PDB file of C-alpha atoms in Angstrom:
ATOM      1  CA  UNK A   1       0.000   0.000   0.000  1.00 45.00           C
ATOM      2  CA  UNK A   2       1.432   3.468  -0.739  1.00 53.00           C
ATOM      3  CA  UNK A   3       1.661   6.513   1.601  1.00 62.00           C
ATOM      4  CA  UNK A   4      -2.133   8.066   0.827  1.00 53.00           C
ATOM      5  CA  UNK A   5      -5.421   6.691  -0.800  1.00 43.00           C
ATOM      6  CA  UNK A   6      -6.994   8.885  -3.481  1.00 34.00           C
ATOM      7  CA  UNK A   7      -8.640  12.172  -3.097  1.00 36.00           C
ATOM      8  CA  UNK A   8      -9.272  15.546  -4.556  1.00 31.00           C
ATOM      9  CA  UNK A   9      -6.091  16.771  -2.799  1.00 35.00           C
ATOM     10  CA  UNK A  10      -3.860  16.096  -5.671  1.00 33.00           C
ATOM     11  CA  UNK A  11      -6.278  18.385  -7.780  1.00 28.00           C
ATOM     12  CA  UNK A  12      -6.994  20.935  -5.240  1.00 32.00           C
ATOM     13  CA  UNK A  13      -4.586  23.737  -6.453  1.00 33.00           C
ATOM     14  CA  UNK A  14      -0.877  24.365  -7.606  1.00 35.00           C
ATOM     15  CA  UNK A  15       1.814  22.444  -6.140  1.00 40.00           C
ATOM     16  CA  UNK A  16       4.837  24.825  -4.516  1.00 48.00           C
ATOM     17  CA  UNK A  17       7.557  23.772  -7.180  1.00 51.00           C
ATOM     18  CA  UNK A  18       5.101  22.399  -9.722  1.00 50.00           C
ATOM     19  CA  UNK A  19       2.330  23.658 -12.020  1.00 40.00           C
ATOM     20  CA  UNK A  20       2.332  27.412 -10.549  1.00 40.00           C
ATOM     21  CA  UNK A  21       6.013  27.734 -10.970  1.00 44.00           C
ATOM     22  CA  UNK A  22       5.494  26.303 -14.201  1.00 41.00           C
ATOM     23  CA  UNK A  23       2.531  29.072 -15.071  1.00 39.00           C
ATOM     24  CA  UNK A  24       4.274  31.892 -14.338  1.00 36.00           C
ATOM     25  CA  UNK A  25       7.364  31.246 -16.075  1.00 38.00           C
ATOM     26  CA  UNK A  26       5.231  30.780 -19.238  1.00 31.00           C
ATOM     27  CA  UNK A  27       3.763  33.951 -18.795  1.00 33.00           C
ATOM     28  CA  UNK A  28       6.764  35.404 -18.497  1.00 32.00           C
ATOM     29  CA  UNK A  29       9.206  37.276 -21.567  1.00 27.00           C
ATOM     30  CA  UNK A  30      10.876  34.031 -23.547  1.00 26.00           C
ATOM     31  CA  UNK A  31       9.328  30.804 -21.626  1.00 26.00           C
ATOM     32  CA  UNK A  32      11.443  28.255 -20.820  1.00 23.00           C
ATOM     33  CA  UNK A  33      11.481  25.940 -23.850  1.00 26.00           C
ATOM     34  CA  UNK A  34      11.465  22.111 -23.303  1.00 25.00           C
ATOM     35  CA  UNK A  35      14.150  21.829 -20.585  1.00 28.00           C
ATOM     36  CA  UNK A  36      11.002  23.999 -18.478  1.00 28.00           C
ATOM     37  CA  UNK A  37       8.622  21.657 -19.163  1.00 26.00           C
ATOM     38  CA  UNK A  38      10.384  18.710 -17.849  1.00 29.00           C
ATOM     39  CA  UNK A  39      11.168  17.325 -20.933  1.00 25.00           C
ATOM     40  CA  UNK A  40      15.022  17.138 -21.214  1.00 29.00           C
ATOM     41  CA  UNK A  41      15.804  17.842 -17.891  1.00 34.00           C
ATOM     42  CA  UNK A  42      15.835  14.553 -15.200  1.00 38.00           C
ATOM     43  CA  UNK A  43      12.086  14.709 -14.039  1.00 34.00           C
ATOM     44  CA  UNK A  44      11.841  13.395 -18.409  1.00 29.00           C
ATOM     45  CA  UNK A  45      10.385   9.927 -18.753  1.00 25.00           C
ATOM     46  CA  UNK A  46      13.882   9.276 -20.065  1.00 26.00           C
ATOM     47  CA  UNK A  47      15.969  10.683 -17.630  1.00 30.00           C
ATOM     48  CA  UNK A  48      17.711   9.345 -14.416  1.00 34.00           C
ATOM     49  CA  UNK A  49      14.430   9.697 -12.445  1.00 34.00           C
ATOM     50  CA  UNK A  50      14.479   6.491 -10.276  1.00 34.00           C
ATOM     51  CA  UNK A  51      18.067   6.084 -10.539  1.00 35.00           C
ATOM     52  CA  UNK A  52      19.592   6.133  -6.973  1.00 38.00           C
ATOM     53  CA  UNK A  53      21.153   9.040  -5.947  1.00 44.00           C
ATOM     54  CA  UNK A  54      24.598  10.075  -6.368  1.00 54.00           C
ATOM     55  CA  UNK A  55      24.174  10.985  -2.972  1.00 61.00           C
ATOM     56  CA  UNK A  56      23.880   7.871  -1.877  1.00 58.00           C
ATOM     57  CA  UNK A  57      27.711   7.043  -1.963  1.00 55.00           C
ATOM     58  CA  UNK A  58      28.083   9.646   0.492  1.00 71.00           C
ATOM     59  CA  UNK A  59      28.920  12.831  -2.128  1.00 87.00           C
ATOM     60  CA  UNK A  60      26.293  15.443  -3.387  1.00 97.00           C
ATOM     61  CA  UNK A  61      27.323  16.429  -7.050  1.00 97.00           C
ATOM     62  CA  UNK A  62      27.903  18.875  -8.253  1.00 97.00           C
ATOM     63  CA  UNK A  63      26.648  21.161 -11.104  1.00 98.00           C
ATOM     64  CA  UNK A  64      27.351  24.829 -12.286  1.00 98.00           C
ATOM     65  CA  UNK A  65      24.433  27.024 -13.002  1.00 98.00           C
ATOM     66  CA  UNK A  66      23.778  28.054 -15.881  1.00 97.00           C
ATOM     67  CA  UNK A  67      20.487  30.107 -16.033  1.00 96.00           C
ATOM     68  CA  UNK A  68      18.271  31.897 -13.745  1.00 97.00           C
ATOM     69  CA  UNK A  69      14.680  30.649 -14.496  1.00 96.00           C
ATOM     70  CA  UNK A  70      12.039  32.649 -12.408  1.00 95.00           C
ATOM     71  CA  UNK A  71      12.029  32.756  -8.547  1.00 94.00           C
ATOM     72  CA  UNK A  72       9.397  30.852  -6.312  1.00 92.00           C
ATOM     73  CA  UNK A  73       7.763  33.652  -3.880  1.00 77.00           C
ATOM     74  CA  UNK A  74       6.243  31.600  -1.640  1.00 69.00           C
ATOM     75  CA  UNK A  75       9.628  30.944   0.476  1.00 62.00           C
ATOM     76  CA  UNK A  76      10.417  33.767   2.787  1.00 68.00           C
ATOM     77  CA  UNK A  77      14.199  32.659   1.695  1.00 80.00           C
ATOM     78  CA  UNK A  78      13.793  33.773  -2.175  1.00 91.00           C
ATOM     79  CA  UNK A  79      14.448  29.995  -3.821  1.00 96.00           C
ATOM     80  CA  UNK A  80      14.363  30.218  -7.252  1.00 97.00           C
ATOM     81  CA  UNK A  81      14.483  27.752 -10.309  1.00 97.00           C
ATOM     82  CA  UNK A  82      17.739  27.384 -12.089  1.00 98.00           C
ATOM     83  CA  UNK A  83      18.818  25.065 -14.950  1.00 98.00           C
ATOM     84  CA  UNK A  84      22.134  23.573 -14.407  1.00 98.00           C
ATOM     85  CA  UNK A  85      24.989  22.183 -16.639  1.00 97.00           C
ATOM     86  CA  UNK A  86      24.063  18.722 -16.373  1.00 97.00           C
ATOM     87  CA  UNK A  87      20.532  19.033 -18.096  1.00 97.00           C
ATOM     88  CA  UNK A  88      18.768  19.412 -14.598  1.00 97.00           C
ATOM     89  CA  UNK A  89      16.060  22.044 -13.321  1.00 98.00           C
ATOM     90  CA  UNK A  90      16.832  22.784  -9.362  1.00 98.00           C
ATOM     91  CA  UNK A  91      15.325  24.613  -6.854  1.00 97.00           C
ATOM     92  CA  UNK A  92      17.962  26.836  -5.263  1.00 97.00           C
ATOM     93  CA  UNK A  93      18.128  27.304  -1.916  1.00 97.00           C
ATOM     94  CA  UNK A  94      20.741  30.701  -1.853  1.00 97.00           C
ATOM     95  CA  UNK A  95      23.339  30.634   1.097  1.00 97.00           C
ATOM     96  CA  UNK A  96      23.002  34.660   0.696  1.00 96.00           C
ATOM     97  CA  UNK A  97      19.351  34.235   2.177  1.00 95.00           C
ATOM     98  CA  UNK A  98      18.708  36.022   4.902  1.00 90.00           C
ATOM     99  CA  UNK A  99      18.645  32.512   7.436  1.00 87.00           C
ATOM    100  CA  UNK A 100      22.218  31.940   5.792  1.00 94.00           C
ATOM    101  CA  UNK A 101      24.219  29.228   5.156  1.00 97.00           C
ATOM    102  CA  UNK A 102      22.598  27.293   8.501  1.00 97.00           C
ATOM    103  CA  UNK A 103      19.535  26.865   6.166  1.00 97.00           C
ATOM    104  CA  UNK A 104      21.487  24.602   3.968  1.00 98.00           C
ATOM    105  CA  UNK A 105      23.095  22.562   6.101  1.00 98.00           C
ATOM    106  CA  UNK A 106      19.351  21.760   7.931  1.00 98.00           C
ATOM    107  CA  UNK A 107      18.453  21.218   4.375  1.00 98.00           C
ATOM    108  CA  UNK A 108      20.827  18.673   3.315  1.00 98.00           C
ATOM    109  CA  UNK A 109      21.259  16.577   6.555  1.00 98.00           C
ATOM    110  CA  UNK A 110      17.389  16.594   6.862  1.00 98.00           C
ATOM    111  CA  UNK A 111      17.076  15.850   2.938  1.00 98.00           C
ATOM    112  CA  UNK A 112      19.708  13.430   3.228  1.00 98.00           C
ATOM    113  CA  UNK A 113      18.716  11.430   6.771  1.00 98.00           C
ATOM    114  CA  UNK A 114      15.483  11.558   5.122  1.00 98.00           C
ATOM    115  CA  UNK A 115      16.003   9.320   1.981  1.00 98.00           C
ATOM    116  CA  UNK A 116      18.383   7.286   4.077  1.00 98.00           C
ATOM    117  CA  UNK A 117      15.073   6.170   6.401  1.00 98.00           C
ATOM    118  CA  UNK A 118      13.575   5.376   3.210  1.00 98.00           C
ATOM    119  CA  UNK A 119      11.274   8.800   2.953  1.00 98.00           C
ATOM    120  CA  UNK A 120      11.032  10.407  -0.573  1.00 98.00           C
ATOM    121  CA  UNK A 121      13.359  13.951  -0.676  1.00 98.00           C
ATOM    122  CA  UNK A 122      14.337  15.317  -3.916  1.00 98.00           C
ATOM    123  CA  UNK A 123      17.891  14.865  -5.123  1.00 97.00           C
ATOM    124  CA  UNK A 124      20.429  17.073  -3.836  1.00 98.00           C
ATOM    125  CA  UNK A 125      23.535  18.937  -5.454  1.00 98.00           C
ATOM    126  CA  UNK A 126      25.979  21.338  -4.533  1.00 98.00           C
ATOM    127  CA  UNK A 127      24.806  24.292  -7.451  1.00 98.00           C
ATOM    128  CA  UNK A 128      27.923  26.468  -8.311  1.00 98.00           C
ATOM    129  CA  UNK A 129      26.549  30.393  -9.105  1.00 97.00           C
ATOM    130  CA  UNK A 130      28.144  32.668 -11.107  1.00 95.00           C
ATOM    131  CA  UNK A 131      27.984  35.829  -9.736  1.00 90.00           C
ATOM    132  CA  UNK A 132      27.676  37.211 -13.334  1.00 93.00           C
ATOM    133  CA  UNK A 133      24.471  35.718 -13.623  1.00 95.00           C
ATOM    134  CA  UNK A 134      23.139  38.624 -11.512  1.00 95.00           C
ATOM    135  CA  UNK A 135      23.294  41.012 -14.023  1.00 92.00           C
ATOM    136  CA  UNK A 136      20.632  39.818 -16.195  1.00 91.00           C
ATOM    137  CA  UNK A 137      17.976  39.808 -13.561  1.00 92.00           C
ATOM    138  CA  UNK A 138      16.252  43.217 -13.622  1.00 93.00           C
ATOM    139  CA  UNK A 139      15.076  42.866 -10.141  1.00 93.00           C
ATOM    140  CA  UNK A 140      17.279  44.670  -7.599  1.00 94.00           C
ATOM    141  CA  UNK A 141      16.466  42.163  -4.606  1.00 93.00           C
ATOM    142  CA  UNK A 142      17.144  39.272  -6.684  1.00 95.00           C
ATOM    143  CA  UNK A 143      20.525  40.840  -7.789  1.00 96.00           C
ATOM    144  CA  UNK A 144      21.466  41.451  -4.528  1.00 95.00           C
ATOM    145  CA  UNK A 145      20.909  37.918  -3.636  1.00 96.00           C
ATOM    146  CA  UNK A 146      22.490  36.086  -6.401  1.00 97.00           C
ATOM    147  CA  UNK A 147      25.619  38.411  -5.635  1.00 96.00           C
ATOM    148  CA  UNK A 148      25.355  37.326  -2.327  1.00 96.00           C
ATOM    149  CA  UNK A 149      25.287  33.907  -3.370  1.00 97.00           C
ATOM    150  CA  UNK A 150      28.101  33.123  -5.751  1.00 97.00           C
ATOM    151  CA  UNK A 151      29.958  30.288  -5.515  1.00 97.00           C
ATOM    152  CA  UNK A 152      28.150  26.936  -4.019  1.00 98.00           C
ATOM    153  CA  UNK A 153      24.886  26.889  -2.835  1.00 98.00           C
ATOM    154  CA  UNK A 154      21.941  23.902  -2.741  1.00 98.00           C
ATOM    155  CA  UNK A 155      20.006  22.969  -5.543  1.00 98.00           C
ATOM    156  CA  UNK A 156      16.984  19.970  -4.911  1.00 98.00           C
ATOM    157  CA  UNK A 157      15.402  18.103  -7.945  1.00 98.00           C
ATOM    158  CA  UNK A 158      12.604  19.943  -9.481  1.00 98.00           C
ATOM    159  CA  UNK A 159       9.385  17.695  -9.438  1.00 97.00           C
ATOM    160  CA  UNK A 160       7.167  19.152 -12.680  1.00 96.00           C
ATOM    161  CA  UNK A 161       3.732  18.809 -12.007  1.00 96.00           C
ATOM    162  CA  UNK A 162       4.017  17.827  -8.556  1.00 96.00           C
ATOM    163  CA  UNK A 163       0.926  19.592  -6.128  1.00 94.00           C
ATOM    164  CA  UNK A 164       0.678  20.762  -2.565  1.00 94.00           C
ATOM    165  CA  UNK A 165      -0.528  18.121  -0.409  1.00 96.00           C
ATOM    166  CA  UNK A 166      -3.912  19.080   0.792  1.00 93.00           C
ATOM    167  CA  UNK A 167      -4.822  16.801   4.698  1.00 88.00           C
ATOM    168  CA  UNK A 168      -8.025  17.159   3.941  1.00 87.00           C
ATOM    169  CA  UNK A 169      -8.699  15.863   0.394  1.00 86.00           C
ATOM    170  CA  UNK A 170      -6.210  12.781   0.963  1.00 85.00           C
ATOM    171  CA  UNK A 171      -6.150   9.420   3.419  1.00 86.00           C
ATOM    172  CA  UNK A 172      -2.916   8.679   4.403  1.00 95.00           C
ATOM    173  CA  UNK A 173      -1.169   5.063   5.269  1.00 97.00           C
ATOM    174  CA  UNK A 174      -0.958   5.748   9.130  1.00 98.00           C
ATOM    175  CA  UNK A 175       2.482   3.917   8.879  1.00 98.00           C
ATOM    176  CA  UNK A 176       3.938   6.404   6.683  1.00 98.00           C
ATOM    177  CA  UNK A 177       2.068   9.409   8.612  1.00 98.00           C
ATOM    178  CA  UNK A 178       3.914   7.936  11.813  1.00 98.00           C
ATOM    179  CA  UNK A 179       7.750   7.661   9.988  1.00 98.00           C
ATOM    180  CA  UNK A 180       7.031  11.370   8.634  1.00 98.00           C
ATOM    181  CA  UNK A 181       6.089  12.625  12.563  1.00 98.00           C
ATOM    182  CA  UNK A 182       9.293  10.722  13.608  1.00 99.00           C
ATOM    183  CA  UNK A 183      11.250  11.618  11.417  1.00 99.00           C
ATOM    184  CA  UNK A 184      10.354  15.461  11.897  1.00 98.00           C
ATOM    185  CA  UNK A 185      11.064  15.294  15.744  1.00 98.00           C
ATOM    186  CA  UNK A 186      14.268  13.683  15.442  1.00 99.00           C
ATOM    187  CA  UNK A 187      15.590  16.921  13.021  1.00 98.00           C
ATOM    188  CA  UNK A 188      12.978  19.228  15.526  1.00 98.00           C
ATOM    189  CA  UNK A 189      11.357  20.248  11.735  1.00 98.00           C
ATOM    190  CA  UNK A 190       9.103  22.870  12.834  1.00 96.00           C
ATOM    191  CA  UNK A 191       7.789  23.424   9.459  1.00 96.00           C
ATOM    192  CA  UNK A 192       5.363  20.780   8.037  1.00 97.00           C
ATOM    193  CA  UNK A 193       2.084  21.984   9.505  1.00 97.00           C
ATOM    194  CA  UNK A 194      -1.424  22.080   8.259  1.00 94.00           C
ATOM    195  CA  UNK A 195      -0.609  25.863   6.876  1.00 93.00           C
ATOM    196  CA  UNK A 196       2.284  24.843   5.192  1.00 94.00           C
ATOM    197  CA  UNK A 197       2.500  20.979   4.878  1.00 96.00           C
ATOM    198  CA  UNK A 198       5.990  21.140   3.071  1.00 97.00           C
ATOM    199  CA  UNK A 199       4.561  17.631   1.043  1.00 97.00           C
ATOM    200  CA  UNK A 200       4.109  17.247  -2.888  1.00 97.00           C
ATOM    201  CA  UNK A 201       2.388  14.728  -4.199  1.00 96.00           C
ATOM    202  CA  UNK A 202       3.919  13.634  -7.445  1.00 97.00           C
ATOM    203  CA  UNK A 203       2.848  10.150  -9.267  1.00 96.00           C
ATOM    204  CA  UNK A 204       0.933   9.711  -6.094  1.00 93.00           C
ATOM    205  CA  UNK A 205       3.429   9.492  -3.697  1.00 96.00           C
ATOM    206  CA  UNK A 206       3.900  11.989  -1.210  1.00 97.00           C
ATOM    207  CA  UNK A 207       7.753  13.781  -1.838  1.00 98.00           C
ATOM    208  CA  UNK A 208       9.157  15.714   1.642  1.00 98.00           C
ATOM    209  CA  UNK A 209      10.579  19.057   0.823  1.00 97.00           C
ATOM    210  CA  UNK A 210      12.275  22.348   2.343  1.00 96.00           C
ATOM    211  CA  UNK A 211      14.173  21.326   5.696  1.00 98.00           C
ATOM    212  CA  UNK A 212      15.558  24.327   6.459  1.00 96.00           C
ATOM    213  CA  UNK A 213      14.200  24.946   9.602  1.00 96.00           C
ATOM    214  CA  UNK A 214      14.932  21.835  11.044  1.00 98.00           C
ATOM    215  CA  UNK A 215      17.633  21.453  13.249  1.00 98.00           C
ATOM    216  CA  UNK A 216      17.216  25.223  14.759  1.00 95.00           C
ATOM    217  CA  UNK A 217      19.063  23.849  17.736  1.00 97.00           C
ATOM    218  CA  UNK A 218      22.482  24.525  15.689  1.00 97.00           C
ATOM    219  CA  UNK A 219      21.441  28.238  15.496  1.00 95.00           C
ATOM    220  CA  UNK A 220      22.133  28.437  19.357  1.00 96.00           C
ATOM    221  CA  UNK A 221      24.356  25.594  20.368  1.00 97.00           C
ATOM    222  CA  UNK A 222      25.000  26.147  23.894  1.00 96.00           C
ATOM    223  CA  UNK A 223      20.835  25.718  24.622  1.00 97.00           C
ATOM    224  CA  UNK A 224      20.962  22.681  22.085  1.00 97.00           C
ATOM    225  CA  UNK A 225      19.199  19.635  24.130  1.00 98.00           C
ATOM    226  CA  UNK A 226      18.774  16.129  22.696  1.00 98.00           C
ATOM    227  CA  UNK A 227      15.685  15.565  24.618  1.00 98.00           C
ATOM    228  CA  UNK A 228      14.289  18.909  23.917  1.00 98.00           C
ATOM    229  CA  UNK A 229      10.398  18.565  23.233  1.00 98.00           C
ATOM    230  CA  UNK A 230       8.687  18.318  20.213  1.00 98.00           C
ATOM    231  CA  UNK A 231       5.048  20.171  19.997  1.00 98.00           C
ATOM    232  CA  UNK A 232       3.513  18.257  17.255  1.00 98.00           C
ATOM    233  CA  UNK A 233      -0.189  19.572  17.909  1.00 97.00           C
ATOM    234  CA  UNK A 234       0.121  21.460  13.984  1.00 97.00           C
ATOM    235  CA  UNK A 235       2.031  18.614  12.246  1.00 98.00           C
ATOM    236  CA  UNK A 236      -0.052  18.210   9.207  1.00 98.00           C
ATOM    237  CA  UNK A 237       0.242  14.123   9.565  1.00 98.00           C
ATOM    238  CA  UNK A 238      -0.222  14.201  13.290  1.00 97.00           C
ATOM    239  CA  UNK A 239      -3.759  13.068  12.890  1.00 96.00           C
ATOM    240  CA  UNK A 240      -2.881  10.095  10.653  1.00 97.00           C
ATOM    241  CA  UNK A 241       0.004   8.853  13.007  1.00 98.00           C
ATOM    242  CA  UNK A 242      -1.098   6.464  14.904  1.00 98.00           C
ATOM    243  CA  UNK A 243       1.478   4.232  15.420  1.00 98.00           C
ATOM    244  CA  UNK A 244       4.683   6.280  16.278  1.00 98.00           C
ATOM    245  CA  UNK A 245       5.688   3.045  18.252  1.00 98.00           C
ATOM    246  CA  UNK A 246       6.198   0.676  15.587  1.00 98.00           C
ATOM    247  CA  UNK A 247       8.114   3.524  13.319  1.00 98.00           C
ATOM    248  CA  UNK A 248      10.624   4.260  16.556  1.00 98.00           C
ATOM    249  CA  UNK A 249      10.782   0.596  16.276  1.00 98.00           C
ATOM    250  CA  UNK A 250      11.874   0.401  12.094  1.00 98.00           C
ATOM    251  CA  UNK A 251      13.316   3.816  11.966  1.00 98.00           C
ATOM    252  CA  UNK A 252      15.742   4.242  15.210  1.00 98.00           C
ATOM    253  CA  UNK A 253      18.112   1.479  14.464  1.00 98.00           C
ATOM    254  CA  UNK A 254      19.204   2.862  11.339  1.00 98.00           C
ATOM    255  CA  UNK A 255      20.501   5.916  13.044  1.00 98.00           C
ATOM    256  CA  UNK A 256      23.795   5.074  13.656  1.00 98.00           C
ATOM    257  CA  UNK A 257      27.173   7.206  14.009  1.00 98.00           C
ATOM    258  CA  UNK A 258      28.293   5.939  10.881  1.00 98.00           C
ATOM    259  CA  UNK A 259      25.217   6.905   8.747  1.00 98.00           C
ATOM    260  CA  UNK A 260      25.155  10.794  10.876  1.00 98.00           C
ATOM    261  CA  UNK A 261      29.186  10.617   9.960  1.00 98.00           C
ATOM    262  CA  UNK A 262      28.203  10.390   6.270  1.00 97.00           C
ATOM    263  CA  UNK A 263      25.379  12.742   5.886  1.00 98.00           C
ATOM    264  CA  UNK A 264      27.186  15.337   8.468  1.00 98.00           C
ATOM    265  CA  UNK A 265      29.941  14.889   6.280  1.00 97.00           C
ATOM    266  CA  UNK A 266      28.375  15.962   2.849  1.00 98.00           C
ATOM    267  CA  UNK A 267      27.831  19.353   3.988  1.00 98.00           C
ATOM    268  CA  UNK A 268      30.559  22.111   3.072  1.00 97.00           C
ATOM    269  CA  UNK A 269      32.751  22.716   5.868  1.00 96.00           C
ATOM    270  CA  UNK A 270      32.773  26.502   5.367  1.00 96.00           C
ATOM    271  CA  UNK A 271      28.725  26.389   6.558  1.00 97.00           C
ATOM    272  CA  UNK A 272      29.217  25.118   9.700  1.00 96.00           C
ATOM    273  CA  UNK A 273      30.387  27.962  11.575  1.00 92.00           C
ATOM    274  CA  UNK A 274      30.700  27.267  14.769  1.00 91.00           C
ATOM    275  CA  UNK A 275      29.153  23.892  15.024  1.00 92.00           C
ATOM    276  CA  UNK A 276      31.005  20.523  14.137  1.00 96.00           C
ATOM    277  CA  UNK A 277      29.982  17.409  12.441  1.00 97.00           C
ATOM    278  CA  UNK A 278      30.603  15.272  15.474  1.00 97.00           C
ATOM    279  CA  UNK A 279      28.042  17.574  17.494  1.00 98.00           C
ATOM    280  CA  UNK A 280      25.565  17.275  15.053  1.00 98.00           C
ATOM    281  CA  UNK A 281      26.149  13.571  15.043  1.00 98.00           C
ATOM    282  CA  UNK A 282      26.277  13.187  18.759  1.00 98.00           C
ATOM    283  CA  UNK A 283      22.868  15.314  18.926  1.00 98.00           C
ATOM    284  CA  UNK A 284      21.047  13.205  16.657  1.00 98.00           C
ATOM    285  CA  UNK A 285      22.065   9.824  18.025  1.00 98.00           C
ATOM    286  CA  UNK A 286      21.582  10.761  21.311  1.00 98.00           C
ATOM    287  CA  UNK A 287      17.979  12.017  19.912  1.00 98.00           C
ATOM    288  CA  UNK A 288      17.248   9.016  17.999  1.00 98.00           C
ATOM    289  CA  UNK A 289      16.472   6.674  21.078  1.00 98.00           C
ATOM    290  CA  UNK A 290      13.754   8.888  22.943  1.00 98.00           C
ATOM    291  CA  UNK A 291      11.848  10.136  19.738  1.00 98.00           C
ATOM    292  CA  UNK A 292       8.887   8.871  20.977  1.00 98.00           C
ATOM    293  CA  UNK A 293       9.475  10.554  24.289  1.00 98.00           C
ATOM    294  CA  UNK A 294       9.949  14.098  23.293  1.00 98.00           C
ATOM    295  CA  UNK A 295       6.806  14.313  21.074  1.00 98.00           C
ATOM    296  CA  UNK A 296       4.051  16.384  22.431  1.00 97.00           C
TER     297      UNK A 296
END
């Protein structure tokens, strides 16, 4: 059984990185041609969509940008979709942003953990920007933010017609509700809530996206606290997960030191500031074992 039923959900509205991004960049000056679309890039029927990830060896890749497409206004960060040497269409996350490079790194440990628990996150690269890329955007915040951002930043797989999630318009498997609500308190993801689910649906499965507000512990690490609380009342799955028990049970063996070592080590060392990989790892194994504890 897969992670929802069937509902009007799906068909409720635009999706965050789907079908409205889509719309506005074809009512934009120039379109995007058939990379935009979906066709050529890797959410194509023929492209390496299924494939596991090169992240999966334990290195994001990494791709040079090579065109600004339109930015995505409904992050307070600014994301934006670029196209990319390698024939992919990202969503940028910009280190320049005003939550800074901290953003990132929540995104690609929680991205990463994520597919290693067997969740669905978008592919992950390292995008390098050219600052020169700046000038062709006529908007002055944007400019100011690409500028800000040369150099590496994080770019997830673009999903094309993907759609928000909508609670109320699907059923979903209470085993996957219960991994998701596990999942979020072990990262302390404060941002999947019934206003802003932070779920696609795409070839009816539900994807997980935009972790950067997870791990908000790093942001202020002398108060960090493994068995800090969880307040799960506005989780937009909390309803559906039921049985939190049985995915401690599945999910909190396979948080070892050596899988935190791996996805801690993917990040660029330059974002850490003044955190470490090792406390990040010690956190989140110390974490792991009273998930079920610390929800509220």
């Amino acid at each position: 059984m897969g992670p929802m039923g069937t509902g009007a959900g799906a068909r409720a509205g635009a999706g965050r990185w789907g079908r409205s991004a889509l719309g506005r960049a074809r009512g934009g000056g120039g379109g995007w041609g058939r990379r935009a679309l979906g066709l050529a890039g890797r959410g194509a029927a023929g492209g390496r969509r299924g494939a596991p990830a090169d992240s999966l060896a334990g290195v994001l890749e990494e791709v040079r940008v090579i065109r600004y497409v339109t930015p995505l206004r409904e992050g307070g960060s600014l994301p934006a979709l670029v196209e990319a040497d390698n024939l992919g269409t990202y969503v940028m996350k910009f280190r320049g942003a005003g939550q800074g490079p901290k953003a990132l790194v929540a995104e690609i440990i929680g991205g990463e953990l994520g597919r290693r628990l067997g969740l669905r996150t978008p592919e992950l690269v390292l995008g390098d920007l050219d600052p020169r890329i700046a000038s062709a955007e006529p908007d002055p915040e944007i400019q100011d933010l690409l500028r800000a951002s040369s150099g590496l930043n994080v770019g997830l797989d673009f999903l094309p017609g993907s759609v928000g999630f909508d609670p109320a318009g699907w059923d979903v498997d209470p085993d996957f509700a219960s991994q998701v609500l596990w999942f979020d308190a072990l990262i302390q993801n404060v941002d999947r809530t019934w206003r802003n689910p932070n779920l696609l649906v795409w070839h009816a499965d539900i994807w997980l996206i935009d972790h950067g507000a997870a791990l908000y512990f790093h942001h202020n690490w002398p108060t960090a606290r493994a068995t800090a609380p969880f307040d799960a009342r506005d989780h937009v799955l909390r309803r559906a997960a039921t049985r939190v028990a049985q995915a401690h049970e599945a999910l909190a063996p396979k948080i070892t030191e050596a899988l935190l070592e791996e996805v801690t080590g993917m990040v660029p060392p330059q974002w850490l500031g003044d955190g470490r990989p090792e406390a990040y790892v010690a956190h989140l194994r110390e974490r792991s074992a009273v998930v079920p504890e610390v929800i509220r």
